[in-house]
XYZ file of N, CA and C in Angstrom:
861
model
N -147.601 -228.049 129.342
C -146.549 -227.335 130.082
C -147.181 -226.243 130.943
N -146.744 -226.178 132.168
C -147.258 -225.202 133.127
C -146.760 -223.801 132.811
N -147.571 -222.790 133.148
C -147.131 -221.395 133.020
C -146.084 -221.072 134.083
N -146.243 -221.645 135.258
C -145.283 -221.458 136.345
C -144.621 -222.799 136.606
N -143.328 -222.876 136.376
C -142.634 -224.142 136.513
C -141.459 -224.007 137.468
N -140.913 -225.147 137.847
C -139.749 -225.136 138.726
C -138.538 -224.591 137.976
N -137.592 -224.067 138.738
C -136.389 -223.487 138.148
C -135.586 -224.566 137.420
N -135.324 -224.333 136.124
C -134.602 -225.311 135.311
C -133.115 -224.999 135.207
N -132.656 -223.961 135.911
C -131.244 -223.605 135.842
C -130.372 -224.656 136.540
N -129.199 -224.890 135.987
C -128.216 -225.736 136.658
C -127.600 -224.946 137.808
N -126.860 -225.636 138.680
C -126.255 -224.924 139.806
C -125.262 -223.876 139.322
N -124.559 -224.167 138.216
C -123.615 -223.189 137.662
C -124.356 -221.954 137.146
N -125.488 -222.171 136.475
C -126.285 -221.049 135.979
C -126.855 -220.226 137.128
N -127.278 -220.890 138.199
C -127.803 -220.157 139.355
C -126.708 -219.319 140.015
N -125.489 -219.839 140.019
C -124.363 -219.075 140.579
C -124.091 -217.830 139.741
N -124.094 -217.992 138.425
C -123.860 -216.848 137.529
C -124.992 -215.828 137.641
N -126.223 -216.334 137.777
C -127.363 -215.438 137.945
C -127.220 -214.626 139.229
N -126.741 -215.268 140.280
C -126.537 -214.570 141.542
C -125.516 -213.454 141.395
N -124.463 -213.703 140.624
C -123.449 -212.673 140.381
C -124.060 -211.495 139.622
N -124.929 -211.801 138.646
C -125.567 -210.733 137.870
C -126.422 -209.822 138.743
N -126.992 -210.360 139.821
C -127.867 -209.553 140.672
C -127.109 -208.453 141.418
N -125.784 -208.520 141.415
C -125.003 -207.440 142.022
C -124.928 -206.225 141.091
N -125.313 -206.422 139.844
C -125.381 -205.310 138.900
C -126.804 -204.822 138.735
N -127.029 -203.951 137.781
C -128.352 -203.380 137.517
C -129.225 -204.417 136.802
N -130.301 -204.829 137.441
C -131.233 -205.784 136.836
C -132.394 -204.995 136.221
N -132.720 -205.247 134.949
C -133.843 -204.521 134.337
C -135.153 -204.822 135.062
N -135.949 -203.804 135.224
C -137.250 -203.986 135.884
C -138.278 -204.561 134.922
N -138.107 -204.255 133.619
C -139.078 -204.668 132.609
C -138.311 -205.185 131.391
N -138.568 -206.437 131.021
C -137.925 -207.051 129.854
C -139.006 -207.457 128.852
N -138.783 -207.130 127.577
C -139.708 -207.522 126.511
C -139.024 -208.534 125.598
N -139.809 -209.443 125.051
C -139.280 -210.493 124.180
C -140.035 -210.532 122.854
N -139.294 -210.542 121.754
C -139.841 -210.907 120.451
C -139.415 -212.356 120.243
N -140.358 -213.268 120.423
C -140.045 -214.698 120.463
C -140.047 -215.262 119.039
N -138.988 -214.999 118.314
C -138.936 -215.308 116.889
C -138.147 -216.595 116.638
N -138.607 -217.369 115.652
C -137.855 -218.549 115.232
C -138.580 -219.868 115.404
N -139.856 -219.849 115.812
C -140.580 -221.106 116.019
C -140.729 -221.905 114.721
N -141.066 -221.212 113.636
C -141.266 -221.920 112.363
C -139.943 -222.426 111.800
N -138.891 -221.628 111.955
C -137.581 -222.071 111.477
C -137.067 -223.256 112.304
N -137.412 -223.234 113.592
C -137.057 -224.366 114.445
C -137.762 -225.633 113.955
N -139.053 -225.494 113.628
C -139.815 -226.646 113.141
C -139.209 -227.188 111.842
N -138.818 -226.288 110.952
C -138.197 -226.705 109.683
C -136.856 -227.377 109.942
N -136.094 -226.816 110.860
C -134.781 -227.366 111.208
C -134.907 -228.774 111.769
N -135.949 -229.003 112.587
C -136.144 -230.300 113.233
C -137.051 -231.226 112.427
N -137.523 -230.752 111.249
C -138.401 -231.540 110.373
C -139.677 -231.974 111.089
N -140.282 -231.024 111.794
C -141.560 -231.283 112.463
C -142.576 -230.260 111.973
N -143.828 -230.452 112.329
C -144.890 -229.545 111.903
C -144.715 -228.161 112.530
N -145.205 -227.132 111.830
C -145.119 -225.764 112.352
C -145.772 -225.667 113.730
N -146.882 -226.385 113.895
C -147.581 -226.355 115.173
C -146.676 -226.810 116.307
N -145.853 -227.824 116.042
C -144.934 -228.319 117.066
C -143.904 -227.252 117.421
N -143.478 -226.472 116.418
C -142.550 -225.368 116.687
C -143.160 -224.339 117.607
N -144.450 -224.035 117.405
C -145.126 -223.064 118.265
C -145.320 -223.619 119.681
N -145.596 -224.920 119.792
C -145.728 -225.550 121.112
C -144.408 -225.453 121.870
N -143.306 -225.752 121.182
C -141.985 -225.649 121.817
C -141.702 -224.199 122.216
N -142.192 -223.282 121.417
C -142.012 -221.865 121.736
C -142.716 -221.483 123.022
N -143.937 -222.002 123.228
C -144.626 -221.707 124.488
C -143.894 -222.322 125.669
N -143.419 -223.557 125.487
C -142.670 -224.202 126.567
C -141.458 -223.360 126.969
N -140.821 -222.768 125.969
C -139.661 -221.919 126.255
C -140.087 -220.657 126.991
N -141.250 -220.111 126.674
C -141.747 -218.940 127.383
C -141.917 -219.243 128.866
N -142.530 -220.382 129.183
C -142.732 -220.753 130.590
C -141.394 -220.858 131.315
N -140.405 -221.416 130.632
C -139.078 -221.555 131.233
C -138.428 -220.186 131.436
N -138.566 -219.324 130.444
C -137.961 -217.992 130.511
C -138.593 -217.150 131.618
N -139.898 -217.288 131.805
C -140.571 -216.554 132.882
C -139.987 -216.933 134.239
N -139.645 -218.197 134.407
C -139.048 -218.632 135.660
C -137.666 -218.009 135.856
N -136.879 -217.899 134.771
C -135.577 -217.239 134.874
C -135.755 -215.786 135.314
N -136.768 -215.132 134.743
C -137.021 -213.724 135.093
C -137.388 -213.596 136.568
N -138.261 -214.475 137.052
C -138.638 -214.447 138.460
C -137.416 -214.685 139.345
N -136.548 -215.588 138.922
C -135.349 -215.914 139.698
C -134.422 -214.699 139.819
N -134.346 -213.892 138.761
C -133.464 -212.720 138.760
C -134.131 -211.478 139.357
N -135.405 -211.578 139.692
C -136.091 -210.434 140.289
C -136.616 -209.438 139.277
N -136.788 -209.873 138.026
C -137.378 -209.007 137.001
C -138.886 -208.990 137.216
N -139.422 -207.817 137.469
C -140.813 -207.722 137.919
C -141.819 -207.761 136.768
N -141.419 -207.324 135.582
C -142.383 -207.222 134.490
C -141.803 -207.782 133.199
N -142.625 -208.566 132.494
C -142.234 -209.175 131.224
C -143.355 -208.937 130.214
N -142.972 -208.518 129.005
C -143.930 -208.377 127.914
C -143.470 -209.251 126.754
N -144.384 -210.068 126.217
C -144.017 -210.980 125.128
C -144.898 -210.712 123.906
N -144.266 -210.774 122.741
C -144.968 -210.589 121.469
C -145.478 -211.957 121.038
N -146.730 -212.258 121.366
C -147.281 -213.591 121.139
C -147.935 -213.741 119.773
N -148.613 -212.689 119.294
C -149.301 -212.779 118.005
C -149.467 -211.381 117.437
N -148.836 -211.152 116.289
C -148.910 -209.857 115.629
C -150.143 -209.778 114.738
N -150.676 -208.584 114.559
C -151.752 -208.404 113.578
C -151.291 -208.819 112.187
N -149.986 -208.692 111.932
C -149.440 -209.115 110.640
C -149.532 -210.623 110.454
N -149.676 -211.378 111.562
C -149.799 -212.834 111.453
C -151.103 -213.258 110.774
N -152.062 -212.333 110.693
C -153.302 -212.647 109.983
C -153.065 -212.823 108.482
N -151.873 -212.451 108.014
C -151.522 -212.638 106.599
C -151.056 -214.067 106.316
N -150.845 -214.861 107.363
C -150.428 -216.251 107.183
C -151.617 -217.100 106.717
N -151.353 -218.364 106.406
C -152.421 -219.248 105.958
C -153.458 -219.425 107.055
N -154.711 -219.646 106.663
C -155.772 -219.825 107.650
C -155.500 -221.039 108.525
N -154.875 -222.049 107.954
C -154.544 -223.247 108.723
C -153.594 -222.919 109.878
N -152.570 -222.102 109.604
C -151.615 -221.763 110.656
C -152.244 -220.828 111.684
N -153.075 -219.879 111.221
C -153.762 -218.978 112.143
C -154.652 -219.769 113.098
N -155.418 -220.718 112.540
C -156.302 -221.544 113.368
C -155.496 -222.355 114.381
N -154.342 -222.866 113.930
C -153.496 -223.654 114.833
C -152.964 -222.787 115.972
N -152.581 -221.539 115.667
C -152.085 -220.628 116.696
C -153.192 -220.278 117.687
N -154.393 -220.051 117.187
C -155.516 -219.747 118.076
C -155.864 -220.956 118.949
N -155.801 -222.155 118.375
C -156.071 -223.360 119.164
C -155.038 -223.516 120.271
N -153.777 -223.236 119.949
C -152.723 -223.305 120.966
C -152.964 -222.272 122.055
N -153.361 -221.054 121.647
C -153.653 -220.001 122.627
C -154.803 -220.411 123.538
N -155.844 -221.002 122.948
C -156.975 -221.468 123.761
C -156.508 -222.488 124.789
N -155.707 -223.446 124.339
C -155.199 -224.498 125.236
C -154.389 -223.911 126.384
N -153.529 -222.942 126.073
C -152.631 -222.397 127.098
C -153.370 -221.483 128.070
N -154.354 -220.728 127.578
C -155.111 -219.875 128.498
C -156.039 -220.716 129.374
N -156.536 -221.822 128.848
C -157.316 -222.735 129.698
C -156.423 -223.309 130.791
N -155.185 -223.649 130.414
C -154.240 -224.171 131.404
C -153.941 -223.109 132.459
N -153.832 -221.870 132.007
C -153.574 -220.771 132.945
C -154.699 -220.677 133.977
N -155.945 -220.797 133.511
C -157.076 -220.715 134.428
C -157.052 -221.871 135.430
N -156.601 -223.048 134.976
C -156.484 -224.200 135.873
C -155.417 -223.967 136.942
N -154.428 -223.135 136.606
C -153.302 -222.891 137.521
C -153.439 -221.570 138.275
N -154.665 -221.081 138.410
C -154.863 -219.765 139.010
C -154.318 -219.692 140.441
N -154.434 -220.798 141.191
C -153.923 -220.785 142.567
C -152.408 -220.603 142.590
N -151.728 -221.257 141.669
C -150.270 -221.141 141.597
C -149.860 -219.730 141.161
N -150.601 -219.166 140.199
C -150.316 -217.795 139.754
C -150.528 -216.800 140.892
N -151.612 -216.979 141.609
C -151.896 -216.072 142.724
C -150.892 -216.246 143.855
N -150.413 -217.471 144.050
C -149.401 -217.721 145.070
C -148.114 -216.961 144.749
N -147.753 -216.913 143.466
C -146.550 -216.195 143.042
C -146.822 -214.701 142.814
N -148.090 -214.291 142.929
C -148.434 -212.883 142.764
C -148.293 -212.384 141.348
N -148.579 -213.264 140.348
C -148.416 -212.901 138.933
C -149.718 -212.323 138.384
N -149.625 -211.133 137.818
C -150.771 -210.472 137.192
C -150.645 -210.596 135.669
N -151.694 -211.096 135.015
C -151.704 -211.265 133.565
C -152.430 -210.082 132.925
N -151.799 -209.470 131.921
C -152.422 -208.373 131.186
C -152.446 -208.685 129.692
N -153.502 -208.291 129.032
C -153.624 -208.431 127.582
C -153.293 -207.105 126.926
N -152.469 -207.150 125.897
C -152.062 -205.947 125.173
C -152.359 -206.168 123.699
N -153.359 -205.465 123.153
C -153.647 -205.654 121.741
C -155.057 -205.239 121.374
N -155.416 -205.549 120.123
C -156.703 -205.172 119.542
C -157.677 -206.331 119.697
N -158.520 -206.244 120.686
C -159.425 -207.338 121.044
C -160.459 -207.620 119.952
N -160.763 -206.621 119.123
C -161.812 -206.764 118.109
C -161.458 -207.793 117.039
N -160.185 -208.112 116.908
C -159.731 -209.002 115.841
C -159.788 -210.485 116.239
N -160.124 -210.787 117.505
C -160.001 -212.153 118.008
C -161.353 -212.866 118.097
N -161.350 -214.199 118.022
C -162.594 -214.969 118.205
C -163.162 -214.755 119.603
N -164.483 -214.811 119.724
C -165.154 -214.505 120.986
C -164.719 -215.424 122.117
N -164.554 -216.724 121.841
C -164.201 -217.643 122.917
C -162.788 -217.392 123.432
N -161.888 -216.969 122.548
C -160.523 -216.652 122.965
C -160.497 -215.359 123.782
N -161.310 -214.387 123.373
C -161.424 -213.141 124.137
C -161.893 -213.442 125.568
N -162.853 -214.344 125.684
C -163.386 -214.701 127.013
C -162.297 -215.324 127.895
N -161.482 -216.203 127.324
C -160.410 -216.843 128.084
C -159.380 -215.817 128.542
N -159.024 -214.893 127.650
C -158.067 -213.841 127.987
C -158.628 -212.957 129.098
N -159.918 -212.581 128.945
C -160.555 -211.716 129.945
C -160.609 -212.393 131.314
N -160.919 -213.682 131.342
C -160.963 -214.423 132.608
C -159.582 -214.493 133.253
N -158.554 -214.660 132.419
C -157.179 -214.716 132.926
C -156.787 -213.406 133.592
N -157.191 -212.296 132.993
C -156.908 -210.994 133.576
C -157.697 -210.787 134.858
N -158.959 -211.195 134.843
C -159.829 -210.948 135.992
C -159.367 -211.697 137.237
N -158.962 -212.943 137.069
C -158.602 -213.744 138.251
C -157.235 -213.379 138.822
N -156.451 -212.595 138.074
C -155.105 -212.229 138.559
C -154.948 -210.723 138.767
N -156.001 -209.953 138.595
C -155.868 -208.493 138.595
C -155.408 -207.924 139.930
N -155.612 -208.682 141.015
C -155.223 -208.189 142.336
C -153.744 -208.423 142.631
N -153.056 -209.199 141.803
C -151.644 -209.539 142.048
C -150.720 -208.406 141.627
N -149.613 -208.244 142.352
C -148.695 -207.137 142.032
C -147.217 -207.468 142.259
N -146.900 -208.748 142.432
C -145.487 -209.116 142.614
C -144.758 -209.231 141.282
N -145.475 -209.677 140.251
C -144.890 -209.816 138.917
C -145.995 -209.613 137.879
N -145.610 -209.083 136.718
C -146.583 -208.767 135.674
C -146.156 -209.422 134.361
N -147.091 -210.141 133.741
C -146.860 -210.714 132.416
C -147.837 -210.074 131.441
N -147.308 -209.313 130.487
C -148.119 -208.660 129.471
C -148.025 -209.471 128.185
N -149.156 -209.972 127.708
C -149.189 -210.788 126.500
C -149.693 -209.924 125.352
N -148.788 -209.596 124.426
C -149.154 -208.798 123.247
C -149.733 -209.748 122.212
N -151.033 -209.733 122.085
C -151.744 -210.668 121.214
C -152.695 -209.867 120.333
N -152.642 -210.119 119.016
C -153.379 -209.286 118.063
C -152.915 -207.833 118.198
N -151.598 -207.659 118.091
C -150.956 -206.374 118.409
C -149.987 -205.954 117.322
N -149.947 -204.659 117.051
C -148.811 -204.005 116.387
C -148.675 -202.608 116.981
N -147.484 -202.064 116.918
C -147.261 -200.716 117.433
C -148.053 -199.669 116.680
N -148.177 -199.833 115.348
C -148.929 -198.852 114.563
C -150.410 -198.856 114.944
N -150.972 -200.036 115.150
C -152.368 -200.126 115.571
C -152.553 -199.489 116.940
N -151.601 -199.718 117.834
C -151.667 -199.139 119.174
C -151.631 -197.616 119.115
N -150.731 -197.065 118.305
C -150.635 -195.607 118.163
C -151.908 -195.035 117.547
N -152.436 -195.717 116.527
C -153.669 -195.255 115.881
C -154.820 -195.225 116.871
N -154.928 -196.273 117.686
C -155.987 -196.323 118.693
C -155.841 -195.185 119.698
N -154.604 -194.913 120.132
C -154.366 -193.832 121.100
C -154.728 -192.477 120.490
N -154.314 -192.249 119.241
C -154.646 -190.987 118.560
C -156.156 -190.820 118.442
N -156.856 -191.898 118.108
C -158.312 -191.826 117.962
C -158.986 -191.498 119.287
N -158.494 -192.100 120.377
C -159.072 -191.820 121.698
C -158.873 -190.345 122.071
N -157.670 -189.831 121.821
C -157.369 -188.443 122.166
C -158.182 -187.489 121.293
N -158.272 -187.815 119.998
C -159.048 -186.977 119.077
C -160.509 -186.904 119.505
N -161.053 -188.069 119.905
C -162.441 -188.097 120.371
C -162.596 -187.317 121.671
N -161.574 -187.376 122.534
C -161.609 -186.617 123.778
C -161.676 -185.121 123.536
N -160.924 -184.635 122.552
C -160.963 -183.206 122.214
C -162.322 -182.837 121.612
N -162.815 -183.706 120.739
C -164.111 -183.463 120.099
C -165.236 -183.375 121.128
N -165.152 -184.217 122.181
C -166.201 -184.252 123.212
C -165.934 -183.285 124.363
N -164.903 -182.444 124.195
C -164.526 -181.444 125.205
C -164.060 -182.057 126.524
N -163.610 -183.319 126.460
C -163.004 -183.931 127.638
C -161.540 -183.523 127.769
N -160.972 -183.036 126.672
C -159.586 -182.562 126.636
C -159.512 -181.228 125.928
N -158.475 -180.469 126.250
C -158.155 -179.248 125.518
C -156.885 -179.505 124.697
N -156.702 -178.707 123.662
C -155.493 -178.864 122.848
C -154.235 -178.670 123.691
N -154.335 -177.894 124.729
C -153.180 -177.669 125.614
C -152.803 -178.925 126.392
N -153.707 -179.916 126.431
C -153.419 -181.164 127.138
C -152.575 -182.122 126.294
N -152.444 -181.839 124.998
C -151.708 -182.740 124.122
C -150.230 -182.762 124.500
N -149.708 -183.967 124.690
C -148.318 -184.108 125.093
C -147.870 -185.542 124.877
N -146.577 -185.744 124.983
C -146.028 -187.107 124.931
C -146.630 -187.947 126.048
N -146.793 -187.341 127.211
C -147.263 -188.075 128.383
C -148.692 -188.589 128.204
N -149.558 -187.786 127.600
C -150.941 -188.270 127.456
C -151.003 -189.386 126.421
N -150.127 -189.320 125.413
C -150.059 -190.406 124.444
C -149.572 -191.686 125.125
N -148.555 -191.560 125.973
C -148.073 -192.701 126.760
C -149.222 -193.358 127.522
N -150.045 -192.530 128.119
C -151.092 -193.023 129.008
C -152.313 -193.580 128.286
N -152.386 -193.374 126.981
C -153.510 -193.903 126.199
C -153.131 -195.158 125.411
N -151.926 -195.671 125.644
C -151.475 -196.878 124.951
C -152.113 -198.123 125.559
N -152.138 -199.205 124.767
C -152.595 -200.492 125.294
C -151.758 -200.916 126.497
N -150.481 -200.539 126.501
C -149.539 -201.026 127.516
C -149.640 -200.287 128.849
N -150.397 -199.219 128.925
C -150.558 -198.471 130.176
C -151.077 -199.411 131.269
N -150.582 -199.336 132.504
C -149.632 -198.376 133.069
C -148.194 -198.895 133.137
N -147.850 -199.863 132.292
C -146.497 -200.426 132.339
C -145.446 -199.385 131.955
N -144.296 -199.388 132.611
C -143.196 -198.519 132.191
C -142.594 -199.067 130.895
N -141.858 -198.257 130.147
C -141.194 -198.758 128.937
C -140.226 -199.884 129.292
N -140.006 -200.838 128.393
C -139.035 -201.909 128.674
C -137.630 -201.337 128.848
N -136.913 -201.850 129.821
C -135.498 -201.508 129.960
C -134.666 -202.276 128.940
N -135.099 -203.505 128.669
C -134.367 -204.407 127.781
C -135.346 -205.108 126.850
N -135.035 -205.101 125.561
C -135.811 -205.843 124.564
C -134.902 -206.903 123.955
N -135.344 -208.156 123.976
C -134.575 -209.263 123.420
C -135.324 -209.836 122.227
N -134.622 -209.943 121.085
C -135.203 -210.619 119.924
C -134.310 -211.773 119.507
N -134.928 -212.930 119.330
C -134.201 -214.115 118.920
C -134.269 -214.310 117.405
N -133.547 -215.307 116.911
C -133.574 -215.808 115.525
C -132.667 -215.072 114.553
N -131.970 -214.033 114.999
C -131.040 -213.345 114.122
C -131.615 -212.162 113.368
N -132.926 -211.973 113.419
C -133.532 -210.798 112.781
C -133.190 -209.558 113.604
N -132.877 -208.465 112.912
C -132.465 -207.237 113.610
C -133.436 -206.104 113.306
N -134.686 -206.323 113.666
C -135.728 -205.313 113.484
C -136.759 -205.479 114.590
N -137.601 -204.469 114.767
C -138.612 -204.506 115.826
C -139.922 -205.146 115.382
N -140.147 -205.240 114.070
C -141.370 -205.858 113.550
C -142.632 -205.243 114.152
N -142.606 -203.914 114.291
C -143.782 -203.171 114.756
C -144.195 -203.553 116.175
N -143.193 -203.853 117.014
C -143.463 -204.214 118.407
C -142.998 -203.099 119.332
N -143.936 -202.496 120.055
C -143.649 -201.462 121.051
C -142.698 -200.396 120.497
N -143.000 -199.939 119.274
C -142.105 -198.981 118.607
C -142.078 -197.635 119.325
N -143.129 -197.301 120.030
C -143.170 -196.051 120.802
C -142.435 -196.225 122.133
N -142.680 -197.344 122.799
C -142.165 -197.550 124.151
C -140.664 -197.850 124.184
N -140.117 -198.383 123.102
C -138.719 -198.834 123.108
C -137.728 -197.766 122.640
N -138.133 -196.511 122.686
C -137.266 -195.424 122.215
C -135.913 -195.414 122.914
N -135.891 -195.722 124.211
C -134.650 -195.678 124.976
C -134.326 -197.034 125.620
N -134.906 -198.102 125.087
C -134.616 -199.441 125.606
C -133.290 -199.937 125.034
N -132.620 -200.801 125.797
C -131.454 -201.484 125.254
C -131.976 -202.688 124.475
N -131.589 -202.797 123.205
C -132.098 -203.849 122.334
C -130.989 -204.865 122.077
N -131.299 -206.119 122.369
C -130.319 -207.200 122.221
C -130.837 -208.217 121.208
N -130.091 -208.399 120.132
C -130.431 -209.382 119.111
C -129.520 -210.594 119.248
N -130.111 -211.777 119.163
C -129.327 -213.010 119.230
C -129.724 -213.912 118.066
N -128.782 -214.646 117.481
C -129.114 -215.536 116.370
C -129.838 -216.807 116.788
N -129.916 -217.068 118.077
C -130.526 -218.305 118.579
C -132.029 -218.315 118.283
N -132.551 -219.428 117.777
C -133.987 -219.567 117.572
C -134.686 -219.646 118.928
N -135.883 -219.080 119.017
C -136.554 -218.969 120.311
C -136.677 -220.299 121.067
N -137.101 -221.407 120.442
C -137.210 -222.654 121.222
C -135.864 -223.167 121.736
N -134.754 -222.661 121.182
C -133.420 -223.094 121.601
C -132.741 -222.078 122.528
N -133.465 -221.044 122.901
C -132.956 -219.999 123.790
C -132.685 -220.599 125.170
N -131.489 -220.388 125.697
C -131.104 -221.003 126.969
C -130.920 -219.948 128.060
N -130.767 -220.436 129.280
C -130.492 -219.530 130.397
C -129.181 -218.787 130.174
N -128.201 -219.437 129.539
C -126.937 -218.754 129.236
C -127.174 -217.594 128.272
N -127.989 -217.827 127.225
C -128.308 -216.762 126.267
C -128.984 -215.595 126.979
N -129.891 -215.924 127.890
C -130.613 -214.898 128.635
C -129.666 -214.086 129.511
N -128.772 -214.763 130.193
C -127.849 -214.055 131.084
C -126.838 -213.214 130.311
N -126.475 -213.642 129.096
C -125.615 -212.804 128.248
C -126.330 -211.498 127.912
N -127.630 -211.592 127.604
C -128.413 -210.389 127.313
C -128.447 -209.456 128.522
N -128.638 -210.026 129.714
C -128.646 -209.217 130.933
C -127.277 -208.567 131.144
N -126.217 -209.331 130.923
C -124.864 -208.808 131.081
C -124.604 -207.654 130.099
N -125.054 -207.792 128.854
C -124.865 -206.724 127.869
C -125.659 -205.482 128.264
N -126.845 -205.694 128.812
C -127.637 -204.566 129.326
C -126.872 -203.839 130.425
N -126.309 -204.598 131.350
C -125.557 -203.995 132.451
C -124.319 -203.261 131.948
N -123.655 -203.817 130.947
C -122.431 -203.213 130.410
C -122.713 -201.878 129.739
N -123.931 -201.721 129.215
C -124.274 -200.501 128.494
C -125.233 -199.604 129.261
N -125.502 -199.953 130.497
C -126.529 -199.261 131.270
C -126.269 -197.758 131.372
N -125.057 -197.380 131.716
C -124.752 -195.951 131.912
C -124.823 -195.160 130.613
N -124.656 -195.835 129.486
C -124.642 -195.142 128.197
C -126.029 -194.678 127.767
N -127.075 -195.415 128.171
C -128.410 -195.033 127.697
C -129.339 -194.533 128.800
N -129.022 -194.792 130.066
C -129.931 -194.388 131.138
C -130.043 -192.876 131.241
N -128.977 -192.172 130.839
C -129.019 -190.707 130.962
C -130.025 -190.066 130.018
N -130.458 -190.813 128.997
C -131.429 -190.256 128.065
C -132.870 -190.383 128.564
N -133.064 -191.173 129.607
C -134.407 -191.345 130.135
C -134.766 -190.169 131.032
N -135.830 -189.482 130.687
C -136.268 -188.331 131.465
C -137.530 -188.677 132.245
N -137.694 -188.145 133.440
C -138.919 -188.408 134.198
C -140.124 -187.815 133.477
N -141.261 -188.513 133.459
C -142.438 -187.987 132.760
C -142.997 -186.742 133.432
N -143.560 -185.877 132.612
C -144.211 -184.691 133.148
C -145.611 -185.059 133.634
N -146.069 -184.325 134.627
C -147.386 -184.613 135.201
C -148.482 -184.090 134.286
N -149.561 -184.876 134.170
C -150.717 -184.458 133.390
C -151.575 -183.490 134.188
N -152.362 -182.689 133.485
C -153.338 -181.826 134.155
C -154.416 -182.719 134.778
N -155.144 -182.197 135.729
C -156.208 -182.978 136.375
C -157.260 -183.419 135.355
N -157.512 -182.560 134.378
C -158.477 -182.900 133.321
C -157.978 -184.081 132.490
N -156.682 -184.045 132.112
C -156.100 -185.125 131.319
C -156.021 -186.417 132.124
N -155.721 -186.316 133.415
C -155.673 -187.505 134.271
C -157.039 -188.190 134.330
N -158.082 -187.384 134.458
C -159.442 -187.939 134.502
C -159.792 -188.609 133.184
N -159.388 -187.988 132.069
C -159.654 -188.555 130.746
C -158.966 -189.909 130.589
N -157.685 -189.961 130.957
C -156.914 -191.209 130.842
C -157.523 -192.300 131.710
N -157.904 -191.937 132.920
C -158.526 -192.911 133.832
C -159.782 -193.510 133.211
N -160.588 -192.669 132.575
C -161.821 -193.143 131.938
C -161.526 -194.050 130.744
N -160.539 -193.653 129.933
C -160.173 -194.448 128.752
C -159.729 -195.849 129.161
N -158.835 -195.924 130.133
C -158.301 -197.215 130.537
C -159.325 -198.045 131.312
N -160.136 -197.397 132.117
C -161.153 -198.129 132.874
C -162.206 -198.698 131.944
N -162.578 -197.949 130.915
C -163.551 -198.449 129.929
C -162.996 -199.664 129.190
N -161.705 -199.622 128.884
C -161.077 -200.761 128.201
C -161.104 -202.009 129.082
N -160.752 -201.844 130.365
C -160.771 -202.978 131.278
C -162.196 -203.477 131.528
N -163.120 -202.559 131.659
C -164.504 -202.952 131.925
C -165.062 -203.768 130.760
N -164.686 -203.381 129.531
C -165.170 -204.124 128.364
C -164.675 -205.568 128.376
N -163.469 -205.767 128.912
C -162.926 -207.125 129.036
C -163.554 -207.888 130.194
N -163.636 -207.231 131.350
C -164.159 -207.907 132.526
C -165.636 -208.278 132.345
N -166.377 -207.499 131.580
C -167.784 -207.812 131.313
C -167.895 -209.110 130.530
N -166.959 -209.303 129.600
C -166.954 -210.535 128.794
C -166.646 -211.732 129.670
N -165.721 -211.539 130.644
C -165.356 -212.651 131.542
C -166.525 -213.066 132.418
């Protein structure tokens, strides 16, 4: 299955999507793609097949987002907690990731044509070397694109992300790159794996679970969160548009809580630039 596919919406769905564009469309949507294993059990197929169907649904959902003009998408692809699963399932997930990132590299011309930039969000130290290389190459070949952004949270949890940010800031103070007066919400924002992405406007979780599962727990403080009982491989364009409609219906209720970020000191800006550039350089060197 291609990462960039033709629009699968029916004419009725495209008409409804057009109506939705007259309202407030979220700039950044995050997905907790839950329910692949339950789908496999429901259909009496192997767990691996459930994960394959889940990726196919991601490709379809990305096209819906592009159609609605949503510029940024973040997906929870693999949690650090998934390392607690059986080694057989972990290996199968990594094999699927390898296959899909290889396919992405094959489709680089199509990605660049659509202006899609791929970003990796997570703890790179936990992944096999060959998978890290594929991820790094995917980022490198699309880094110049700015029409749409796909952030893949892989080997990620919010607690790990916060711990990493705290460690970077602590080391900055120890090395006199920062002063205690530089400590703020804003500098923590800027030291996250997700930098420079804005917080999600809308977070969608499938499968009926009503929790964040340690996904973007810092960034989603003021996001509209939509839970649906639909299993991820069965998620449809109608389900997606209902989520957008609910976001629009509640937009005025939560937007007032969003405050513009405060500006960092020049010293803190330089520190953040170095932290993020070092992270990218470590990936690009591998590619």
